[in-house]
Coordinates of N, CA and C in Angstrom, one line a residue:
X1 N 6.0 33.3 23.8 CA 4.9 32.8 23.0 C 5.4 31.6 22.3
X2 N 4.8 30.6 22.4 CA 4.8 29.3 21.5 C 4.9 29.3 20.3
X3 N 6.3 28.7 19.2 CA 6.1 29.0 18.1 C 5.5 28.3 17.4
X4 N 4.6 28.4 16.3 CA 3.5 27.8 15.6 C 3.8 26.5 15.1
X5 N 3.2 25.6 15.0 CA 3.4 24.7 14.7 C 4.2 24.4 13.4
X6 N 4.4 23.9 12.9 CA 5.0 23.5 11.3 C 4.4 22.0 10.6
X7 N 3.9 22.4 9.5 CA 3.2 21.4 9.0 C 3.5 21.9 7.5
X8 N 3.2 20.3 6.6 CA 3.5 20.4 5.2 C 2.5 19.8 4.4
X9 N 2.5 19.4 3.2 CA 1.6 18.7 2.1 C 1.2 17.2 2.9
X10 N 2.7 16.5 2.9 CA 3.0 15.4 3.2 C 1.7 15.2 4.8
X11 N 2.1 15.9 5.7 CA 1.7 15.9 6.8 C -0.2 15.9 7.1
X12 N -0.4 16.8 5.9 CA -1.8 17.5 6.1 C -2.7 16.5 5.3
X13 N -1.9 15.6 4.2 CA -2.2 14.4 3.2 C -2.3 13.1 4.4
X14 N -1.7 13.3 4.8 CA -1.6 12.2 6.3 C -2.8 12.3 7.2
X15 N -2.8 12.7 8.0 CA -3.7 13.4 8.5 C -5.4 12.9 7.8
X16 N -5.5 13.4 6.9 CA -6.5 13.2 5.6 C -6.5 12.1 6.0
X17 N -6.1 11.5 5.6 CA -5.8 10.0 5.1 C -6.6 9.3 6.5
X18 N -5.8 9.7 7.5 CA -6.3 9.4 8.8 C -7.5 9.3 9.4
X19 N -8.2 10.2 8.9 CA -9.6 11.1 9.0 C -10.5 10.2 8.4
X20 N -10.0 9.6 7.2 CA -11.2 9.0 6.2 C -11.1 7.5 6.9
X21 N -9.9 7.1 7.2 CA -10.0 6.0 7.9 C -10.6 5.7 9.1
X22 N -10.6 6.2 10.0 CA -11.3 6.7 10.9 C -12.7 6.9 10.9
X23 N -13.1 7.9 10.5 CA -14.6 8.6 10.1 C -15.1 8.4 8.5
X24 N -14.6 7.7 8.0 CA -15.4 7.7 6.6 C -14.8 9.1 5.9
X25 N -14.9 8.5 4.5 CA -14.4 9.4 3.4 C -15.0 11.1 3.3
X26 N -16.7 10.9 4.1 CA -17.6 12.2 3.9 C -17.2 13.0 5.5
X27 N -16.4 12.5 6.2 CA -15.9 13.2 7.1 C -14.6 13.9 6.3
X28 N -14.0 13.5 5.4 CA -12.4 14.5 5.3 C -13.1 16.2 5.2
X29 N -12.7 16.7 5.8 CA -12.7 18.2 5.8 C -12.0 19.5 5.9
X30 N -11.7 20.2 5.6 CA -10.4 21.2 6.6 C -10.1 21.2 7.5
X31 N -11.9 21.3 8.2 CA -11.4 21.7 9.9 C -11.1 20.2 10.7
X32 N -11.8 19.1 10.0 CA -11.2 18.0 10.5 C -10.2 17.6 10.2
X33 N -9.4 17.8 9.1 CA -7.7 17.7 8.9 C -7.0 18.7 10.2
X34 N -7.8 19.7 10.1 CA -6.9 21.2 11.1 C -6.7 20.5 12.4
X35 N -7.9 19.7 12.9 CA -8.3 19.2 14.4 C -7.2 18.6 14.1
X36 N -7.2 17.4 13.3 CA -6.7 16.2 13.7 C -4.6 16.5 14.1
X37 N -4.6 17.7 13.4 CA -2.9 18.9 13.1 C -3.1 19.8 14.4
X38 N -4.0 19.5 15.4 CA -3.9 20.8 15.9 C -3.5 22.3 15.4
X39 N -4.2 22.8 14.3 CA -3.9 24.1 13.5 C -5.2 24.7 13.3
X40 N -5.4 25.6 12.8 CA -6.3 26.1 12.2 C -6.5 25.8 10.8
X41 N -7.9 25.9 10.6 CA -7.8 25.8 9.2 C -7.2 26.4 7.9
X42 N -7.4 27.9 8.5 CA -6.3 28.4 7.2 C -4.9 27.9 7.5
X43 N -3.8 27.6 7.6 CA -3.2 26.7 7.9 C -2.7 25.9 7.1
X44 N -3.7 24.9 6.6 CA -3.8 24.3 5.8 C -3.2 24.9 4.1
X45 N -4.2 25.9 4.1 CA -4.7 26.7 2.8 C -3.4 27.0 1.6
X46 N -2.1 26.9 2.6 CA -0.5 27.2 2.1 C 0.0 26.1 1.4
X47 N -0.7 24.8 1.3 CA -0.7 23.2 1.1 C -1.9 22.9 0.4
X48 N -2.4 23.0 0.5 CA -3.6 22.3 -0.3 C -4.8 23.2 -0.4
X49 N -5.3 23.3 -1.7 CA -6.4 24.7 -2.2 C -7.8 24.7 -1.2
X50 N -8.7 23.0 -1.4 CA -9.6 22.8 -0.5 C -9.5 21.2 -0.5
X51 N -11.3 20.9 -0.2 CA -11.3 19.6 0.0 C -11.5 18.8 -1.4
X52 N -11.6 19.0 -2.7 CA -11.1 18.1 -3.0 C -9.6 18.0 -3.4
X53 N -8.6 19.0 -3.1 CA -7.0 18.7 -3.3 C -7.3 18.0 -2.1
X54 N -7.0 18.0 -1.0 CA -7.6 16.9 -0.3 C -8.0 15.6 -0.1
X55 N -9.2 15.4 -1.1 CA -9.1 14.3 -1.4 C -8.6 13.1 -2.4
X56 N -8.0 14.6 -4.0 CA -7.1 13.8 -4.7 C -5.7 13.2 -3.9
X57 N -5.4 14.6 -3.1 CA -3.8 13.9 -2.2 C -4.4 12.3 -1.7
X58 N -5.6 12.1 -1.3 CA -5.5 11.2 -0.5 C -4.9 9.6 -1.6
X59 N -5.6 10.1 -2.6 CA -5.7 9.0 -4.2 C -4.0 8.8 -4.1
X60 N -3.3 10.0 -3.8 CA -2.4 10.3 -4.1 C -1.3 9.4 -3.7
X61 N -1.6 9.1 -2.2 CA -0.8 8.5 -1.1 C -1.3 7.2 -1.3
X62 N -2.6 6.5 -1.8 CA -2.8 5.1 -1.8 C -2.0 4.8 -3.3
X63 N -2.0 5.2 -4.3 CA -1.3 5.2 -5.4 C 0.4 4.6 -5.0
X64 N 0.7 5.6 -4.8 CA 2.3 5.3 -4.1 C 2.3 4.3 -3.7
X65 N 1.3 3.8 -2.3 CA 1.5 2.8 -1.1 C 1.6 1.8 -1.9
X66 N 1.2 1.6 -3.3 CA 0.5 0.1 -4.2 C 1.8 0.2 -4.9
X67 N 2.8 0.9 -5.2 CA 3.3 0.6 -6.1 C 5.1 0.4 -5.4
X68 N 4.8 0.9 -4.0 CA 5.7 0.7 -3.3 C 6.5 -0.3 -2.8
X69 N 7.7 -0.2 -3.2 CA 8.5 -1.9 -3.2 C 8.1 -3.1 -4.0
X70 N 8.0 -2.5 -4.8 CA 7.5 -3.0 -6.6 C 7.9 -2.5 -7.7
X71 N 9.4 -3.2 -7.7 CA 10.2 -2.1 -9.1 C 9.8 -3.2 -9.8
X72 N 9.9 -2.5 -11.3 CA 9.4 -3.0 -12.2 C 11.3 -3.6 -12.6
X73 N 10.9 -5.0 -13.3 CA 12.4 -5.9 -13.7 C 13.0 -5.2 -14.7
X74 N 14.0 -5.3 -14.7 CA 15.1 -4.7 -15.4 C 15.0 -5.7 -17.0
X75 N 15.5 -5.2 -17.8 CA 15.6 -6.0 -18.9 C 16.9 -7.6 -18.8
X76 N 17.4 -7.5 -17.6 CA 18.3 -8.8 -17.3 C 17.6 -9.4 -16.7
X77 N 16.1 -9.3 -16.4 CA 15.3 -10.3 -15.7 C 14.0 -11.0 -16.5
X78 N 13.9 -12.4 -15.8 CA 13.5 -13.7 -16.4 C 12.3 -13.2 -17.3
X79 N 12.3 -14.1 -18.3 CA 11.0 -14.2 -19.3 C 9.6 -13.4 -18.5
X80 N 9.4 -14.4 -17.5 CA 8.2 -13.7 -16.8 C 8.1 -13.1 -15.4
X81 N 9.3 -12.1 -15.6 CA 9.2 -11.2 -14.6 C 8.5 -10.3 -14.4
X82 N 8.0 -9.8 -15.8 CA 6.9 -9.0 -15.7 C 5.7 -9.0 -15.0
X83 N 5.1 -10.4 -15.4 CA 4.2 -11.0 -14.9 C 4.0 -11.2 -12.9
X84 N 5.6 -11.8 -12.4 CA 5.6 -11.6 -11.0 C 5.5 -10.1 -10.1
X85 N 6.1 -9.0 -11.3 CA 5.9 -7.6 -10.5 C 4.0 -7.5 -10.7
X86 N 3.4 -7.7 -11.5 CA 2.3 -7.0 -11.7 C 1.3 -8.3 -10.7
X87 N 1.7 -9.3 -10.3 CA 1.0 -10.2 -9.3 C 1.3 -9.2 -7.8
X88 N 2.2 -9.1 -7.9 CA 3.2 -8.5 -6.1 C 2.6 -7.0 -6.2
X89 N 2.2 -6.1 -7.5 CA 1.4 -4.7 -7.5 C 0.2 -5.2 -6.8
X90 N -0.6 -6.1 -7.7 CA -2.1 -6.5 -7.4 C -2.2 -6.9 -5.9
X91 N -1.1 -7.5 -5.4 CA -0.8 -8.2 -4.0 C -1.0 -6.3 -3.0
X92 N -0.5 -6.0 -3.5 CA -0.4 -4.6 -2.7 C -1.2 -3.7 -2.6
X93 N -2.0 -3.9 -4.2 CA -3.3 -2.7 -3.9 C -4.6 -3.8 -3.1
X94 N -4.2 -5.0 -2.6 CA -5.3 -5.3 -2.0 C -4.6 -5.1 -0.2
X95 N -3.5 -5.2 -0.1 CA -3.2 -4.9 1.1 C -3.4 -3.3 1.4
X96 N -3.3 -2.9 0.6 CA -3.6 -0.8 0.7 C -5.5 -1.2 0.9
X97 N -5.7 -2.0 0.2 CA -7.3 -2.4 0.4 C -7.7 -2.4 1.9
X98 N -6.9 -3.2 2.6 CA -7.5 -3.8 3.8 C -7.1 -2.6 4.6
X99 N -6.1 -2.0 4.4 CA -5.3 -1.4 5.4 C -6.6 0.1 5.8
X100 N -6.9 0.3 4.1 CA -7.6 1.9 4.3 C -9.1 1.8 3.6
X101 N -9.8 0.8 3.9 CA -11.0 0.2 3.6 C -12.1 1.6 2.9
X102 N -12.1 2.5 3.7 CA -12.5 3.7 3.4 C -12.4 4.5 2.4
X103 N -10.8 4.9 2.4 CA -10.1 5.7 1.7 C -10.5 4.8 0.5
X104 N -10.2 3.6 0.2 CA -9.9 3.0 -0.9 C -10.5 3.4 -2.0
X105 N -12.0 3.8 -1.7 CA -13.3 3.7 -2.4 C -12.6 5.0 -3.2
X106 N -11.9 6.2 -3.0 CA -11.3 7.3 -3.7 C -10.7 7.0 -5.1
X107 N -10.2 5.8 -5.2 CA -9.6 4.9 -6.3 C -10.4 4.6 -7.5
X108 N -11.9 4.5 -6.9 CA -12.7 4.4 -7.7 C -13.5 5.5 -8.1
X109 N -13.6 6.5 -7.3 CA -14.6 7.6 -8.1 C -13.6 8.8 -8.3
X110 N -12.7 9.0 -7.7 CA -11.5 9.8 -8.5 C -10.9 10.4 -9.4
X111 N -10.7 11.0 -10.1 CA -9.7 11.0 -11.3 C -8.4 10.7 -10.7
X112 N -8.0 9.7 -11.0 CA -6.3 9.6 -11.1 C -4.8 10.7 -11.9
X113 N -5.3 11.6 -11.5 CA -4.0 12.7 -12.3 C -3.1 13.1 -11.8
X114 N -2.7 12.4 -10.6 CA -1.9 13.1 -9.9 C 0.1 12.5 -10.1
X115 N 1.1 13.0 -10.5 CA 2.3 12.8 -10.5 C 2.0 11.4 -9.7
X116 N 2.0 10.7 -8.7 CA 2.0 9.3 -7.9 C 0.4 8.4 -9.2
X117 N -0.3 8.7 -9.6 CA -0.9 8.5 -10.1 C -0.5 7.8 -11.7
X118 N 0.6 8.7 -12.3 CA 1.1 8.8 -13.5 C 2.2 7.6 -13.2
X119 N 2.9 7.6 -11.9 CA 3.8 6.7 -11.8 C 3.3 5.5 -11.5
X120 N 2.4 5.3 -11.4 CA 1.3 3.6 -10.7 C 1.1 3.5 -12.7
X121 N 0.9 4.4 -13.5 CA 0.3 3.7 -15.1 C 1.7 3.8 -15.6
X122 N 2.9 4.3 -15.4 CA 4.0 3.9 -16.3 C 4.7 3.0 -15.9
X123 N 4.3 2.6 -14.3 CA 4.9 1.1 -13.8 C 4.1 0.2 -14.7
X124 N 2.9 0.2 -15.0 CA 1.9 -1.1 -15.6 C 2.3 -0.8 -17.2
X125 N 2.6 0.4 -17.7 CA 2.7 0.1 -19.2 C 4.3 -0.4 -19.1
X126 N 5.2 -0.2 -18.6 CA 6.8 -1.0 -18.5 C 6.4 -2.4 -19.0
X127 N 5.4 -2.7 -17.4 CA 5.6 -4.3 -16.8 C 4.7 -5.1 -18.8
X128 N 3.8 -4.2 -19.3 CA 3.3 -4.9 -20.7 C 4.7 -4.3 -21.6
X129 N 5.3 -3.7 -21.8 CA 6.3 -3.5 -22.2 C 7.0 -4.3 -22.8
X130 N 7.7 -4.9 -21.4 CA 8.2 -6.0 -21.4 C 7.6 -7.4 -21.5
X131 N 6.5 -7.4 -21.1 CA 5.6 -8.7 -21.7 C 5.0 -8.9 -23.2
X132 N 5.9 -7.5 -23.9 CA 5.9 -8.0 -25.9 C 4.7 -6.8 -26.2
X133 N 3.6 -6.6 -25.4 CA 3.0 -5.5 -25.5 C 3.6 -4.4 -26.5
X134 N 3.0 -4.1 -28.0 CA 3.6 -2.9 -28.2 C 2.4 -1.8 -29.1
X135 N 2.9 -0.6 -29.0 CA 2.3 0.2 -30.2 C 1.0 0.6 -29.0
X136 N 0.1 1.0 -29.5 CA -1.3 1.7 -28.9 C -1.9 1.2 -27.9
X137 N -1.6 -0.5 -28.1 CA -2.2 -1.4 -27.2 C -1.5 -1.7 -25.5
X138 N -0.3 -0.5 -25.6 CA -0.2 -0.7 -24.3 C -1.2 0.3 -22.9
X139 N -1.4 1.2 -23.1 CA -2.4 2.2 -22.6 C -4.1 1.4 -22.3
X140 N -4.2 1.0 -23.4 CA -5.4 0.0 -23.5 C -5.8 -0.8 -22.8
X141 N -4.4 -1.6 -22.3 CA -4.2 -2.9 -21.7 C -4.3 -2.3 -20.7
X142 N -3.6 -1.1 -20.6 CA -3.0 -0.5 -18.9 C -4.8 -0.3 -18.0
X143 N -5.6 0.1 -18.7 CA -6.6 0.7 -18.7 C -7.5 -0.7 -17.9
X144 N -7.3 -1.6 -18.8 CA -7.9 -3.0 -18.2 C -7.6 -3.6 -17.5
X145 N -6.0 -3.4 -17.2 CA -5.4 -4.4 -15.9 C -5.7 -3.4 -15.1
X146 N -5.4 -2.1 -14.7 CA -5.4 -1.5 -13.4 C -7.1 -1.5 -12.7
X147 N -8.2 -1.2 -13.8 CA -9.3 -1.4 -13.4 C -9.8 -2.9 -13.0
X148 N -9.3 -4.0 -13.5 CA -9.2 -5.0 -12.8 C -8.8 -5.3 -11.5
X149 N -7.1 -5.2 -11.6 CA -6.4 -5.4 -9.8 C -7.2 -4.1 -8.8
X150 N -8.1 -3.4 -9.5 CA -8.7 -2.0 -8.1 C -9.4 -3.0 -8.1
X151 N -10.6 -3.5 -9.1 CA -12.1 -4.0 -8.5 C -11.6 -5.2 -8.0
X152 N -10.6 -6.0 -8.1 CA -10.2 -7.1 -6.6 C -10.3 -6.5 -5.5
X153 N -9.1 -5.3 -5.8 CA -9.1 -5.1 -4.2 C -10.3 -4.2 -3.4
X154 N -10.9 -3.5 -4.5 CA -12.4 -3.0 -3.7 C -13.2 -3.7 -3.0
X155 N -13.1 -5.1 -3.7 CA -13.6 -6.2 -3.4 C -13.5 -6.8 -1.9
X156 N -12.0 -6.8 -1.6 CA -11.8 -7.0 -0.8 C -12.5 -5.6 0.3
X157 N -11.9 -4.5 0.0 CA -12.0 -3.4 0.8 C -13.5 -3.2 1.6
X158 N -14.2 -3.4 0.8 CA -15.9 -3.3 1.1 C -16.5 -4.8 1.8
X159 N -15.5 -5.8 1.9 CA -15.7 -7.1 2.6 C -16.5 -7.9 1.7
X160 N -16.6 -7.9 0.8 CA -17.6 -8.2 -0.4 C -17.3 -10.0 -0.4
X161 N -15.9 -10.1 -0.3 CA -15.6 -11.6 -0.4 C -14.8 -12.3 1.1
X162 N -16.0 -11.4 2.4 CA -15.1 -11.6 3.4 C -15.5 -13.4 4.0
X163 N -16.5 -13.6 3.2 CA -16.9 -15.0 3.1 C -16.2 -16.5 3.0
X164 N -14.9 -15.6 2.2 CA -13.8 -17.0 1.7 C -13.0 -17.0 2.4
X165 N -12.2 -17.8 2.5 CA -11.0 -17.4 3.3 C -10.1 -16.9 2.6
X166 N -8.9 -16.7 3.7 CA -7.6 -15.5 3.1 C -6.9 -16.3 1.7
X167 N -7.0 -17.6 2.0 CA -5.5 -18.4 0.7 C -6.6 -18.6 -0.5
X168 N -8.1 -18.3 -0.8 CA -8.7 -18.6 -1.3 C -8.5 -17.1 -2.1
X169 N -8.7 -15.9 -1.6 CA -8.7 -14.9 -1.9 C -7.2 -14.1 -2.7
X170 N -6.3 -15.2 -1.9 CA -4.9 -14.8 -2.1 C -4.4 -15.6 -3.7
X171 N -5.0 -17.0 -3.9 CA -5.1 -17.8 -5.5 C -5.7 -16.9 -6.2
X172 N -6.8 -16.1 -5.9 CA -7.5 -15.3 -7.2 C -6.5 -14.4 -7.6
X173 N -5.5 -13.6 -6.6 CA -4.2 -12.6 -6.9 C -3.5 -13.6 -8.3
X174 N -3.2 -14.9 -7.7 CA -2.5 -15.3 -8.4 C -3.1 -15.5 -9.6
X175 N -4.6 -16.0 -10.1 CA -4.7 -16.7 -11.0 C -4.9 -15.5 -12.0
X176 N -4.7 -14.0 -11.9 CA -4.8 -12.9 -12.1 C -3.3 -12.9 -13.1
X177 N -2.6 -13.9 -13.2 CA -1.8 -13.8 -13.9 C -1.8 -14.5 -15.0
X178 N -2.7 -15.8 -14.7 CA -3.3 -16.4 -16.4 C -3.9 -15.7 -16.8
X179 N -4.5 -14.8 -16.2 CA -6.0 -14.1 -16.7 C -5.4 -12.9 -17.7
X180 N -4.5 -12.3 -17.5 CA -3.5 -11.2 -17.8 C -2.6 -12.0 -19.4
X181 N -2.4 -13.0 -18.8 CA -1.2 -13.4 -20.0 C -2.3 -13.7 -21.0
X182 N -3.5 -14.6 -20.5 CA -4.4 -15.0 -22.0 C -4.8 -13.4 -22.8
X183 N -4.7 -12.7 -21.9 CA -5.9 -11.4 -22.3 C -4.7 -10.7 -22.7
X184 N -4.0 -10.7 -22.8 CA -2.1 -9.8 -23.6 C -2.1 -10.4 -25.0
X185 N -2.3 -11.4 -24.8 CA -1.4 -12.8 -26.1 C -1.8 -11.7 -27.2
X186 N -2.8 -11.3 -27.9 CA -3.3 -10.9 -29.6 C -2.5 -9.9 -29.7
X187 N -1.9 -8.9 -28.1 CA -1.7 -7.8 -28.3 C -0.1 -7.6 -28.7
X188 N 0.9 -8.8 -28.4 CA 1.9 -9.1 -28.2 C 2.5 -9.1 -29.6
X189 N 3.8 -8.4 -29.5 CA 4.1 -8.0 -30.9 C 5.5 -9.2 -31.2
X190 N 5.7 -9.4 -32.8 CA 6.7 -11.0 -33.1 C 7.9 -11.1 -32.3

């Protein structure tokens, strides 16, 4: 007899992921994760409770992908390094944009609670951190830049600005960095 397959969090979050890309976000399901794992659905049930663990995992894996290969600068780095990591995040959640057009929309109706979640807002309160940000107002800010760089990239995701071209779309990333520094300044401490 064939021994059973072996599958994990990682694998069955994949999978997911796959499913929404593919079939749209109202397709993620058990038995369509199980299909897509060749398993059964209970199966699953050892890894993730139902479908919405399921669907936060999915939040979970786009979170990471955005923040992925985007260390936040060290305190030996330039005046406005801050500013280049949080251009190269923004750069990234619109590339997680294009990549999972579907999934993305999760971003937006979601709760973000998840451990990968917590580490996408302690990268953004660092990167104000270090840009003089202090006291209450970093959480605040965090709140306004991250809901910003999503609705770019939803923007993108839903084709909303498939009208302009790419380098036209790619300046807005950038000019997201005046937009950030004028909107910080009051908050910035002596």
């Amino acid at each position: 007899m064939p021994r059973p397959k072996t599958i994990d969090r990682a694998a069955i979050l994949g999978a997911a992921l796959d499913v929404a890309d593919a079939d749209g976000v109202a397709a993620v399901s058990m038995h369509a994760v199980a299909r897509r794992l060749a398993v059964t659905p209970m199966a699953l049930y050892r890894h993730v409770a139902n479908k919405a663990d399921l669907l936060d995992g999915i939040v979970e894996l786009l979170m990471a992908e955005i923040v992925q290969d985007v260390p936040a600068p060290g305190p030996a780095a330039g005046r406005d390094a801050w500013l280049d990591a949080l251009v190269r995040t923004a750069g990234r959640a619109r590339a997680v944009a294009s990549r999972h057009p579907e999934a993305f929309t999760l971003l937006l109706s979601r709760p973000a609670a998840s451990a990968a979640a917590r580490e996408v807002r302690a990268h953004i309160h660092d990167l104000l951190r270090q840009a003089g940000v202090g006291g209450d107002h970093v959480e605040r800010l965090e709140r306004i830049v991250t809901t910003t760089v999503l609705g770019m990239a939803a923007g993108q995701a839903s084709q909303r600005f498939a009208h302009h071209p790419p380098d036209m779309l790619d300046e807005d990333v950038r000019a997201l960095a005046t937009f950030v520094t004028a909107g910080i300044e009051p908050f910035r401490t002596p």
